[in-house]
Coordinates of C-alpha atoms in Angstrom, one line a residue:
P1 CA 63.2 229.4 415.4
K2 CA 60.5 226.8 415.8
T3 CA 59.1 225.0 412.7
N4 CA 55.6 224.2 411.7
V5 CA 56.7 221.9 408.9
G6 CA 54.7 218.7 409.0
G7 CA 52.8 219.8 412.1
P8 CA 49.1 219.9 412.7
D9 CA 49.0 223.6 411.6
D10 CA 50.9 223.1 408.4
K11 CA 48.3 223.8 405.7
N12 CA 50.9 222.9 403.0
Q13 CA 51.0 219.3 404.1
K14 CA 47.3 219.1 403.9
A15 CA 47.3 220.6 400.4
G16 CA 49.9 218.2 399.2
K17 CA 52.5 220.9 398.7
L18 CA 55.0 219.6 401.2
G19 CA 57.6 217.1 400.3
S20 CA 59.6 215.0 402.7
L21 CA 62.3 216.1 405.1
D22 CA 63.8 212.6 404.6
Y23 CA 65.6 213.2 401.3
L24 CA 66.1 210.2 399.1
P25 CA 69.3 209.4 397.4
A26 CA 69.1 210.1 393.7
I27 CA 69.2 206.4 392.9
E28 CA 66.1 205.8 395.0
Q29 CA 64.3 208.9 393.6
Q30 CA 64.9 207.6 390.1
K31 CA 62.8 204.5 390.9
L32 CA 59.8 206.8 391.6
F33 CA 59.6 208.3 388.1
K34 CA 56.8 207.4 385.7
L35 CA 57.2 208.0 382.0
P36 CA 55.2 207.0 378.9
K37 CA 56.1 203.7 377.3
G38 CA 59.5 203.8 375.6
Y39 CA 61.0 206.7 377.5
Q40 CA 63.5 206.6 380.2
I41 CA 65.0 209.0 382.7
E42 CA 68.6 209.0 384.0
L43 CA 70.6 211.1 386.4
V44 CA 73.0 213.6 384.9
A45 CA 74.3 215.1 388.2
S46 CA 73.4 215.5 391.8
E47 CA 74.6 217.1 395.0
E48 CA 75.9 213.7 396.0
Q49 CA 78.8 213.9 393.5
F50 CA 78.9 217.7 393.2
P51 CA 78.0 219.7 396.3
E52 CA 78.2 222.8 394.2
L53 CA 74.9 221.8 392.5
A54 CA 72.8 222.8 395.6
N55 CA 69.5 224.5 394.6
P56 CA 69.8 224.6 390.8
V57 CA 67.4 227.0 389.1
A58 CA 68.2 227.4 385.4
L59 CA 70.2 225.7 382.6
N60 CA 71.6 226.4 379.2
F61 CA 74.0 224.7 376.8
D62 CA 77.0 226.5 375.4
N63 CA 78.2 226.2 371.8
K64 CA 80.7 223.6 372.9
G65 CA 77.8 221.5 374.0
R66 CA 78.5 221.9 377.7
L67 CA 75.8 222.2 380.3
W68 CA 75.6 225.4 382.4
V69 CA 73.5 225.7 385.5
S70 CA 72.9 228.6 387.9
T71 CA 72.4 227.7 391.6
M72 CA 70.9 229.5 394.6
P73 CA 72.0 227.9 397.9
S74 CA 71.9 231.3 399.6
Y75 CA 68.1 231.6 399.1
P76 CA 66.4 233.0 401.1
H77 CA 69.2 235.4 402.0
W78 CA 67.4 236.9 405.0
K79 CA 70.4 237.5 407.4
P80 CA 72.5 240.6 406.5
K81 CA 76.2 240.0 406.0
T82 CA 75.8 236.3 405.4
K83 CA 78.2 235.3 402.7
L84 CA 76.6 234.8 399.3
A85 CA 77.2 231.4 397.8
D86 CA 75.1 231.4 394.6
K87 CA 77.0 230.2 391.6
L88 CA 77.1 229.7 387.9
L89 CA 78.4 226.2 387.0
I90 CA 79.8 224.4 384.0
L91 CA 79.0 220.6 384.1
E92 CA 81.2 218.7 381.6
D93 CA 80.4 215.3 380.2
H94 CA 83.8 214.2 378.8
D95 CA 82.9 210.8 377.4
G96 CA 79.4 211.6 376.0
D97 CA 77.5 209.1 378.2
G98 CA 75.0 211.8 379.5
K99 CA 76.6 211.9 383.0
T100 CA 78.6 214.7 384.4
D101 CA 82.3 214.0 384.9
E102 CA 83.5 217.4 386.0
C103 CA 81.9 220.4 387.7
K104 CA 83.6 223.9 387.2
V105 CA 82.6 227.0 389.1
F106 CA 82.5 229.8 386.5
A107 CA 81.3 232.4 389.0
D108 CA 80.7 232.4 392.7
G109 CA 79.4 234.9 395.3
L110 CA 76.4 235.7 393.1
H111 CA 73.0 236.8 394.5
Q112 CA 70.0 234.9 393.3
P113 CA 70.9 234.3 389.6
T114 CA 67.3 233.4 388.6
G115 CA 68.1 233.5 384.9
F116 CA 71.1 233.6 382.5
E117 CA 72.0 233.1 378.9
L118 CA 75.2 232.7 376.9
G119 CA 76.1 234.9 374.0
H120 CA 78.5 237.4 372.5
G121 CA 81.5 235.8 374.0
G122 CA 80.2 235.8 377.6
V123 CA 77.2 235.2 379.7
Y124 CA 74.3 237.5 380.7
V125 CA 73.3 236.9 384.4
A126 CA 70.4 238.2 386.4
M127 CA 71.6 239.7 389.7
Q128 CA 68.9 242.2 390.6
P129 CA 68.9 245.2 390.3
D130 CA 71.4 244.5 387.5
I131 CA 72.0 242.2 384.6
L132 CA 75.7 241.4 384.5
F133 CA 77.8 240.5 381.5
M134 CA 80.5 238.1 382.7
K135 CA 83.4 236.9 380.5
D136 CA 86.2 234.5 380.7
T137 CA 89.2 236.3 379.1
N138 CA 91.9 233.7 379.5
G139 CA 90.2 230.4 378.7
D140 CA 90.2 228.9 382.2
D141 CA 86.4 228.6 382.4
K142 CA 86.2 231.2 385.2
A143 CA 84.7 234.7 385.0
D144 CA 87.5 237.3 384.8
T145 CA 85.4 240.3 384.0
S146 CA 81.9 241.4 385.1
V147 CA 80.1 244.4 383.7
R148 CA 76.8 245.8 384.9
Q149 CA 75.3 245.7 381.4
L150 CA 71.8 246.8 382.4
I151 CA 70.7 248.5 385.6
G152 CA 67.5 249.7 387.2
F153 CA 65.5 246.5 387.7
D154 CA 63.3 246.4 390.8
S155 CA 64.7 244.0 393.4
A156 CA 61.9 244.3 396.0
D157 CA 60.5 240.8 395.4
T158 CA 63.2 238.3 394.5
H159 CA 60.6 235.6 393.8
H160 CA 59.4 237.7 390.8
G161 CA 62.8 238.4 389.6
L162 CA 64.4 238.3 386.1
A163 CA 64.1 234.8 384.6
A164 CA 63.6 232.8 381.4
F165 CA 66.4 234.3 379.4
E166 CA 65.8 233.4 375.7
W167 CA 67.3 234.6 372.4
G168 CA 64.7 235.5 369.8
P169 CA 65.5 234.5 366.2
G170 CA 66.2 238.1 365.3
G171 CA 69.1 238.5 367.7
N172 CA 67.2 240.1 370.7
L173 CA 67.6 238.7 374.2
Y174 CA 64.3 238.3 376.1
F175 CA 63.8 237.9 379.8
Q176 CA 60.9 238.2 382.2
E177 CA 59.8 240.0 385.3
G178 CA 56.9 239.4 387.7
T179 CA 54.3 241.6 389.4
F180 CA 54.9 244.0 392.3
K181 CA 57.9 245.3 390.4
F182 CA 58.5 248.9 389.2
S183 CA 61.6 248.9 387.0
Q184 CA 63.3 251.9 385.4
V185 CA 66.1 250.9 383.1
E186 CA 68.5 253.3 381.3
S187 CA 69.9 252.7 377.8
P188 CA 71.5 255.0 375.2
Y189 CA 68.0 255.5 373.8
G190 CA 66.6 256.8 377.1
L191 CA 64.6 255.5 380.0
T192 CA 62.3 252.5 379.8
R193 CA 59.7 251.8 382.5
L194 CA 57.8 248.7 383.3
H195 CA 55.5 248.0 386.3
E196 CA 53.6 245.0 387.4
A197 CA 55.2 242.4 385.2
G198 CA 56.2 241.9 381.6
I199 CA 58.7 240.7 379.1
W200 CA 61.8 242.7 378.4
R201 CA 63.7 242.8 375.1
Y202 CA 67.4 243.8 374.7
N203 CA 69.6 244.1 371.5
P204 CA 73.2 243.7 372.5
R205 CA 74.5 245.1 369.2
S206 CA 72.5 248.3 369.1
E207 CA 71.9 248.6 372.9
K208 CA 68.2 249.1 372.2
F209 CA 66.2 248.1 375.1
G210 CA 62.4 247.9 375.6
V211 CA 59.3 246.0 376.5
H212 CA 58.2 243.0 374.4
V213 CA 55.0 242.1 376.2
N214 CA 53.3 244.5 378.7
L215 CA 50.6 242.3 380.3
A216 CA 49.6 242.0 383.9
F217 CA 51.2 238.6 384.5
S218 CA 51.7 237.2 388.0
N219 CA 55.1 235.8 387.5
P220 CA 56.1 234.8 383.9
W221 CA 58.8 232.1 384.2
G222 CA 58.9 230.4 380.8
H223 CA 59.5 231.6 377.2
V224 CA 60.1 229.7 374.0
F225 CA 60.1 230.4 370.2
D226 CA 58.9 227.9 367.6
R227 CA 60.6 227.2 364.3
W228 CA 58.8 230.1 362.6
G229 CA 59.4 232.7 365.3
Q230 CA 56.1 232.5 367.2
D231 CA 56.7 232.7 370.9
F232 CA 54.8 231.3 373.9
I233 CA 55.0 232.4 377.5
A234 CA 54.3 230.5 380.7
D235 CA 53.0 232.5 383.7
A236 CA 54.1 230.6 386.8
S237 CA 51.7 231.5 389.6
P238 CA 48.3 230.9 387.9
G239 CA 49.7 228.2 385.6
Y240 CA 48.5 230.1 382.4
S241 CA 50.4 229.9 379.1
F242 CA 49.9 232.5 376.4
W243 CA 50.6 232.9 372.7
A244 CA 52.6 236.1 372.7
A245 CA 51.9 237.8 369.3
P246 CA 48.6 239.4 370.2
I247 CA 49.9 240.8 373.5
S248 CA 53.2 242.1 372.1
G249 CA 52.1 245.2 370.3
K250 CA 53.4 248.7 371.3
L251 CA 51.9 250.4 374.3
N252 CA 53.0 253.6 376.1
Y253 CA 53.7 253.5 379.8
P254 CA 51.8 253.0 382.1
L255 CA 49.2 251.2 380.0
K256 CA 49.1 247.5 379.9
H257 CA 47.4 245.0 377.6
P258 CA 44.3 243.7 379.3
G259 CA 43.7 240.2 380.4
G260 CA 46.6 239.0 382.6
S261 CA 46.0 237.2 385.9
Q262 CA 46.7 240.5 387.8
H263 CA 44.5 242.5 385.4
R264 CA 41.5 242.8 387.8
R265 CA 43.7 244.4 390.4
L266 CA 45.2 246.9 388.0
A267 CA 42.5 247.6 385.5
K268 CA 41.6 251.0 387.0
E269 CA 45.2 252.1 386.6
T270 CA 46.1 250.5 383.3
G271 CA 42.8 250.3 381.4
G272 CA 40.5 247.6 380.2
E273 CA 37.5 245.7 381.5
P274 CA 38.4 244.3 385.0
D275 CA 36.8 240.9 384.3
Y276 CA 38.5 240.2 381.0
L277 CA 41.0 237.3 380.8
F278 CA 43.2 237.0 377.7
P279 CA 42.7 233.4 376.4
T280 CA 45.3 230.8 377.2
F281 CA 46.0 228.5 374.3
Y282 CA 45.1 225.4 376.3
K283 CA 42.8 224.7 379.2
K284 CA 44.8 224.9 382.4
R285 CA 44.4 222.0 384.8
T286 CA 47.0 222.6 387.5
R287 CA 49.5 225.2 388.7
P288 CA 52.1 226.5 389.1
S289 CA 54.4 226.4 386.1
A290 CA 58.0 227.2 385.4
G291 CA 60.2 226.6 382.4
C292 CA 58.7 225.6 379.0
E293 CA 60.0 224.0 375.9
L294 CA 58.8 222.8 372.4
V295 CA 59.7 219.3 371.3
S296 CA 62.0 219.4 368.3
S297 CA 64.3 216.3 368.3
R298 CA 64.7 213.4 366.0
H299 CA 65.6 211.4 369.1
F300 CA 62.0 211.6 370.3
P301 CA 59.0 209.9 368.6
D302 CA 57.3 211.5 365.7
D303 CA 54.0 211.8 367.5
I304 CA 55.3 214.2 370.1
Q305 CA 57.1 216.6 367.8
G306 CA 55.9 220.2 368.3
N307 CA 54.4 219.5 371.7
F308 CA 54.5 222.2 374.4
L309 CA 56.2 220.9 377.5
L310 CA 55.8 222.7 380.9
C311 CA 57.4 222.2 384.3
N312 CA 55.0 221.9 387.2
C313 CA 56.7 222.0 390.5
I314 CA 53.8 221.7 393.0
G315 CA 50.4 220.5 391.8
D316 CA 51.6 217.4 389.8
R317 CA 55.4 217.6 390.1
A318 CA 55.6 216.7 386.5
I319 CA 56.6 217.7 383.0
L320 CA 53.2 218.5 381.5
N321 CA 52.7 217.7 377.8
H322 CA 50.4 219.4 375.4
S323 CA 49.8 218.6 371.7
M324 CA 49.6 221.6 369.5
R325 CA 47.6 222.5 366.5
E326 CA 47.1 225.7 364.5
E327 CA 43.6 227.2 364.5
N328 CA 42.6 230.4 362.6
S329 CA 45.2 233.0 363.5
G330 CA 46.5 231.2 366.6
F331 CA 47.2 228.0 368.3
V332 CA 45.3 225.4 370.4
G333 CA 46.9 223.0 372.9
T334 CA 45.5 219.9 374.4
E335 CA 46.9 218.3 377.5
V336 CA 48.0 214.7 376.9
E337 CA 49.9 212.2 379.1
P338 CA 52.7 213.9 381.1
L339 CA 56.2 213.2 379.8
V340 CA 57.6 212.9 383.3
F341 CA 55.9 212.3 386.7
C342 CA 57.5 211.5 390.0
D343 CA 56.1 210.1 393.3
D344 CA 58.8 211.8 395.2
G345 CA 57.3 215.0 396.7
N346 CA 60.7 216.7 396.6
F347 CA 60.9 216.5 392.8
R348 CA 60.6 220.2 391.8
P349 CA 61.2 220.6 388.0
I350 CA 61.7 224.3 387.2
D351 CA 63.6 224.4 383.9
L352 CA 64.2 222.2 380.9
Q353 CA 65.9 222.3 377.5
F354 CA 66.8 220.0 374.7
A355 CA 70.5 219.2 374.6
P356 CA 72.7 219.1 371.5
D357 CA 72.3 215.3 371.3
G358 CA 68.5 215.6 371.2
S359 CA 67.8 214.4 374.8
L360 CA 65.8 216.5 377.2
Y361 CA 67.5 217.9 380.4
I362 CA 65.5 218.9 383.5
V363 CA 66.5 221.0 386.5
D364 CA 65.2 219.6 389.8
W365 CA 65.3 222.2 392.5
H366 CA 64.7 219.3 394.8
N367 CA 63.3 220.7 398.0
A368 CA 60.7 219.6 400.6
L369 CA 59.6 223.2 400.9
I370 CA 58.3 225.2 398.0
G371 CA 57.2 228.8 397.7
H372 CA 58.0 231.7 399.9
L373 CA 54.9 232.8 401.8
Q374 CA 54.0 229.3 402.9
H375 CA 56.9 229.1 405.4
N376 CA 58.9 231.6 407.4
L377 CA 62.0 232.8 405.6
R378 CA 63.9 231.8 408.7
E379 CA 62.4 228.3 408.6
P380 CA 65.3 226.0 409.6
N381 CA 64.1 223.2 407.3
R382 CA 64.7 225.2 404.2
D383 CA 67.1 223.2 402.2
H384 CA 70.5 224.6 401.0
S385 CA 72.2 221.5 399.8
H386 CA 70.1 219.3 397.4
G387 CA 69.8 219.7 393.6
R388 CA 69.6 217.3 390.6
I389 CA 69.7 217.4 386.8
W390 CA 67.8 214.6 385.0
R391 CA 67.9 213.5 381.3
V392 CA 65.0 212.0 379.4
T393 CA 65.8 209.8 376.4
Y394 CA 64.0 207.5 374.0
P395 CA 66.3 204.5 373.7
E396 CA 64.6 203.0 370.6
R397 CA 65.8 206.0 368.5
P398 CA 69.4 207.1 368.2
L399 CA 70.6 210.2 369.8
V400 CA 71.3 213.2 367.4
K401 CA 74.8 213.7 366.3
V402 CA 76.2 216.6 368.2
P403 CA 76.9 219.4 365.8
V404 CA 80.2 221.3 365.8
I405 CA 79.3 224.9 366.4
E406 CA 82.0 226.7 368.4
G407 CA 85.0 227.4 366.1
A408 CA 83.2 226.3 362.9
K409 CA 83.5 228.4 359.8
V410 CA 80.6 230.7 358.8
D411 CA 79.7 228.6 355.7
Q412 CA 79.6 225.4 357.9
L413 CA 77.4 227.1 360.4
L414 CA 75.0 228.2 357.7
K415 CA 74.7 224.6 356.6
L416 CA 73.6 223.6 360.1
L417 CA 70.5 225.8 359.7
R418 CA 69.1 222.9 357.7
E419 CA 69.1 220.7 360.8
P420 CA 65.5 219.9 362.0
E421 CA 66.3 220.5 365.7
D422 CA 65.1 224.0 366.7
R423 CA 67.8 224.1 369.5
T424 CA 70.5 223.4 366.9
C425 CA 69.4 226.4 364.9
Y426 CA 69.1 228.4 368.1
R427 CA 72.7 227.8 369.0
V428 CA 73.9 228.4 365.5
R429 CA 72.2 231.8 365.4
R430 CA 73.7 232.6 368.8
E431 CA 77.2 231.7 367.4
L432 CA 76.7 233.8 364.2
A433 CA 75.4 236.7 366.3
A434 CA 78.7 236.9 368.1
R435 CA 80.8 236.9 364.9
P436 CA 81.8 240.2 363.2
S437 CA 79.3 241.4 360.6
Q438 CA 82.0 241.8 358.0
E439 CA 82.7 238.0 358.5
V440 CA 79.1 236.9 358.4
L441 CA 77.2 239.0 355.9
P442 CA 79.3 238.3 352.8
Q443 CA 79.0 234.6 353.4
L444 CA 75.3 234.9 354.1
K445 CA 74.7 236.7 350.8
K446 CA 76.6 234.0 348.9
W447 CA 74.6 231.2 350.8
V448 CA 71.3 232.8 349.9
A449 CA 72.2 233.1 346.3
N450 CA 73.0 229.4 346.1
L451 CA 69.8 228.2 347.7
N452 CA 67.6 226.1 345.4
P453 CA 63.9 227.3 345.1
S454 CA 62.8 223.7 344.7
D455 CA 64.3 222.8 348.1
P456 CA 61.4 221.9 350.5
Q457 CA 63.2 224.0 353.1
Y458 CA 63.7 227.0 350.8
E459 CA 61.4 229.4 352.4
H460 CA 62.5 228.6 355.9
L461 CA 66.2 229.0 355.0
L462 CA 65.4 232.4 353.4
L463 CA 63.7 233.3 356.7
E464 CA 66.8 232.2 358.7
A465 CA 68.8 234.5 356.4
L466 CA 66.4 237.4 357.1
W467 CA 66.7 236.8 360.8
M468 CA 70.5 236.9 360.5
Y469 CA 70.4 240.2 358.7
Q470 CA 68.1 241.5 361.5
T471 CA 70.6 240.1 364.1
H472 CA 73.4 242.1 362.5
N473 CA 71.2 245.3 362.3
T474 CA 71.2 245.2 358.5
V475 CA 67.9 246.0 356.7
Q476 CA 67.7 243.7 353.7
K477 CA 64.6 244.9 351.9
E478 CA 64.8 242.7 348.8
L479 CA 64.8 239.5 350.9
L480 CA 62.1 240.9 353.2
V481 CA 59.8 241.6 350.3
Q482 CA 60.5 238.2 348.8
L483 CA 59.4 236.6 352.1
L484 CA 56.4 238.9 352.5
R485 CA 55.1 237.5 349.2
T486 CA 56.2 233.9 349.5
K487 CA 53.8 230.9 349.4
D488 CA 54.1 229.7 353.0
Y489 CA 52.1 231.8 355.4
H490 CA 54.4 230.9 358.3
A491 CA 57.2 232.7 356.4
R492 CA 55.0 235.6 355.5
A493 CA 53.9 236.0 359.1
A494 CA 57.5 235.8 360.4
A495 CA 58.7 238.3 357.8
T496 CA 55.9 240.7 358.9
R497 CA 57.3 240.4 362.4
V498 CA 60.7 241.4 361.1
L499 CA 59.1 244.3 359.3
S500 CA 57.7 245.6 362.6
F501 CA 61.3 246.1 363.7
W502 CA 62.2 248.0 360.6
V503 CA 59.2 250.3 360.2
D504 CA 61.3 253.4 361.0
Q505 CA 63.9 252.5 358.4
L506 CA 61.7 251.7 355.4
P507 CA 60.0 254.6 353.9
D508 CA 57.4 252.4 352.3
A509 CA 56.7 250.3 355.4
L510 CA 53.0 251.4 355.4
D511 CA 52.6 250.3 351.8
L512 CA 54.0 246.9 352.6
L513 CA 51.8 246.5 355.6
T514 CA 48.7 247.5 353.6
V515 CA 49.2 244.3 351.5
Q516 CA 49.8 242.2 354.6
V517 CA 46.6 243.4 356.3
A518 CA 44.7 241.9 353.4
D519 CA 46.6 238.6 353.3
E520 CA 44.6 235.4 352.8
H521 CA 45.8 233.9 356.1
P522 CA 44.7 235.4 359.5
R523 CA 48.0 235.0 361.2
V524 CA 49.7 237.2 358.6
R525 CA 46.9 239.7 359.0
L526 CA 47.4 239.7 362.8
E527 CA 51.1 240.2 362.5
A528 CA 50.4 243.2 360.2
V529 CA 47.9 244.8 362.6
R530 CA 50.4 244.2 365.4
A531 CA 53.2 245.8 363.3
L532 CA 51.0 248.9 362.7
S533 CA 51.0 249.6 366.5
F534 CA 54.6 250.7 366.1
M535 CA 53.6 253.3 363.5
K536 CA 52.2 256.8 364.1
G537 CA 49.5 258.7 362.3
E538 CA 45.9 258.3 361.1
K539 CA 46.9 256.5 358.0
A540 CA 48.3 253.6 360.0
M541 CA 45.0 253.5 361.9
E542 CA 43.1 253.4 358.6
V543 CA 45.2 250.6 357.3
A544 CA 44.8 248.6 360.5
L545 CA 41.0 248.9 360.2
E546 CA 41.1 247.4 356.7
V547 CA 41.6 244.0 358.5
L548 CA 37.8 244.1 359.1
A549 CA 37.2 243.4 355.5
N550 CA 38.1 239.7 356.1
D551 CA 36.9 237.2 358.8
M552 CA 38.0 238.0 362.3
D553 CA 38.7 235.7 365.3
D554 CA 39.2 236.6 369.0
Y555 CA 43.0 237.0 368.7
L556 CA 42.7 239.2 365.6
Q557 CA 40.0 241.4 367.3
Y558 CA 42.1 241.7 370.4
T559 CA 45.2 242.8 368.4
L560 CA 43.1 245.3 366.5
D561 CA 41.6 246.8 369.6
E562 CA 45.0 247.1 371.2
T563 CA 46.6 248.7 368.1
M564 CA 43.8 251.3 367.9

C-alpha cells in the first residue's frame, strides 16, 4: 500500500506527532536528551544488541533484581495467519553496571502482551481475551506451563487492552481496561461485568475478582500506590491523572462513577450530570500519558522525593514531573521541570519503574508513528524492529544497595520493610505473598510483638503487618483496631481501607466505621464513607451522613454522593 507518512496530507507531521523515518543509533539519540542539572541518562539495552527488544511496552523487576520486558513486534497484527512474535524477555545485568549483558526469551508467540506482573511463582500476562499465568517449572528461565487464569475480557479494541499491572499493598493484583470494551469475567464467586473502562482487582489466593474503579476513563494506562496505600491513576488519551480513593467505592453494574473523560457520552446510560468532570489532582498541560511512578529512592535528591512522574509519548516526549502535597482530604500536584526530555521525535516513553538499585528505568517504544487511527494499520512504515530501555541516575549520590529478596528467610524479609524505597517494600510484599501462610504468619506475629512503639517507623511497620495479614486472607482485628486509633492519620486512613475489605467478616464493622466517620482528619472520614458503600442497609446510610457534621471538601462530598 501507498504511504502518506511525511507527505503534504499527513496531519500528524503538521501536529508534531510524527517522528523521523531515519532512525538514529542509540548512541546518537542519547545526545539529544535533556535532564535537570545533576541527572544523567544511559542506555540499558537496545535493538542494536538485542533484536528481541523490538517494540517494548512494559517492564517489571523480579525478586532476583532482573529486568523483565514485554514486547509487541507483531503490532498491528492485521493479516490473518501471520506468525505472532510478541515476547516476554528477561534482561540480565551480570556485572551490575546498569547495562544488559544477556537477553533471555521467557515466552514467545504471544499476542499483544500490553501488561504483565510477576508473583506467586510465575507471571501474569495480558493476552486478551485472557490473562495467562505462566510458570518456569525447571529453572531454565523459559515458560513451561501456561494457564488461562482469567477469561472473558473484551478484545475488540487492542489499543484499550489490559495494562498497568500493579500489586496493591494488601495482596490484590490491579490492572486496567479502556473504553469501548464490554467484559464479562467468570470467577468462583460469579460473573463480574465491566463496560466502558475501569480498573480490575484480583486476589490470587481467594480467587475473588471484581472492579476497583468504575469510571468512564478513555484509556487508563498507569497505576501506582504510595507508601500509605493511596493510589493514583493515569488516563492515557486525555492525559488526566486521578486520585483513586473517591472513585473506588462500590457500584452495581451498569452504573459508573460520574466525571471520567467519556462521561458525557455515557451519562444517559450510567447516570450523573453530563458536564461533570471529576477533578484531576494537577492541572493537565499536555497529552497523552502512559505509565506513572512515584519517586522513592535515596539515590535521587531529597527535593524530588514523593513526586509523581508520568510518561508522555507524543505532546512533549518526556517524563513529566509533578511535586505533590496533601490538601484537605486529598492531594494537589504542581508540574515542575520534566525529569527527561528528548529532541528525538522517535522517543516514545510508555512505562517506567524504579529499579532495586534506586535508579529509574524507562521503556522507549521508539517509533516514528504513534497511535492507531492516525495511520492505516497496513502502513508500510510501521516499525517492527526498534526498542530501547533507558536508565536515569544521579551520580552525585550513591546507588541503593540491592536487597536480597528471593530466597531470603521470612524474618530477613520483614526487616526489609524498614527500607525507605517504596519499590523495595513492594517487592518484599510480593515475595511474602507467594510464601505459605503457615511459614509467614507465625514470624509476622513475632515481628510485630518485638516492634518498639518509640520507633519513628512504628505505625508504618504495623500497617505493613496489617497488609500482610490481608494478603494472607487473615482478619487480624486487634491490629486493625490499634491502627484505626493510632496517632498518624495516614495509618488510620490506610487501616480504614483494609476494613472496607473485611466488612463482611467483622460483626462490629459498622461500629468501627461510625468512629472513623467522625475522625479529626478528612482523609480518614473519606475512607470511612467509601467503606460504607460496601455495606447494605439504612443504618450504613445514616452513619455515612454523619460525615456532614464536620467540614466537607469536594472529594468528600463526591464520595458521600456516590456512597448514597
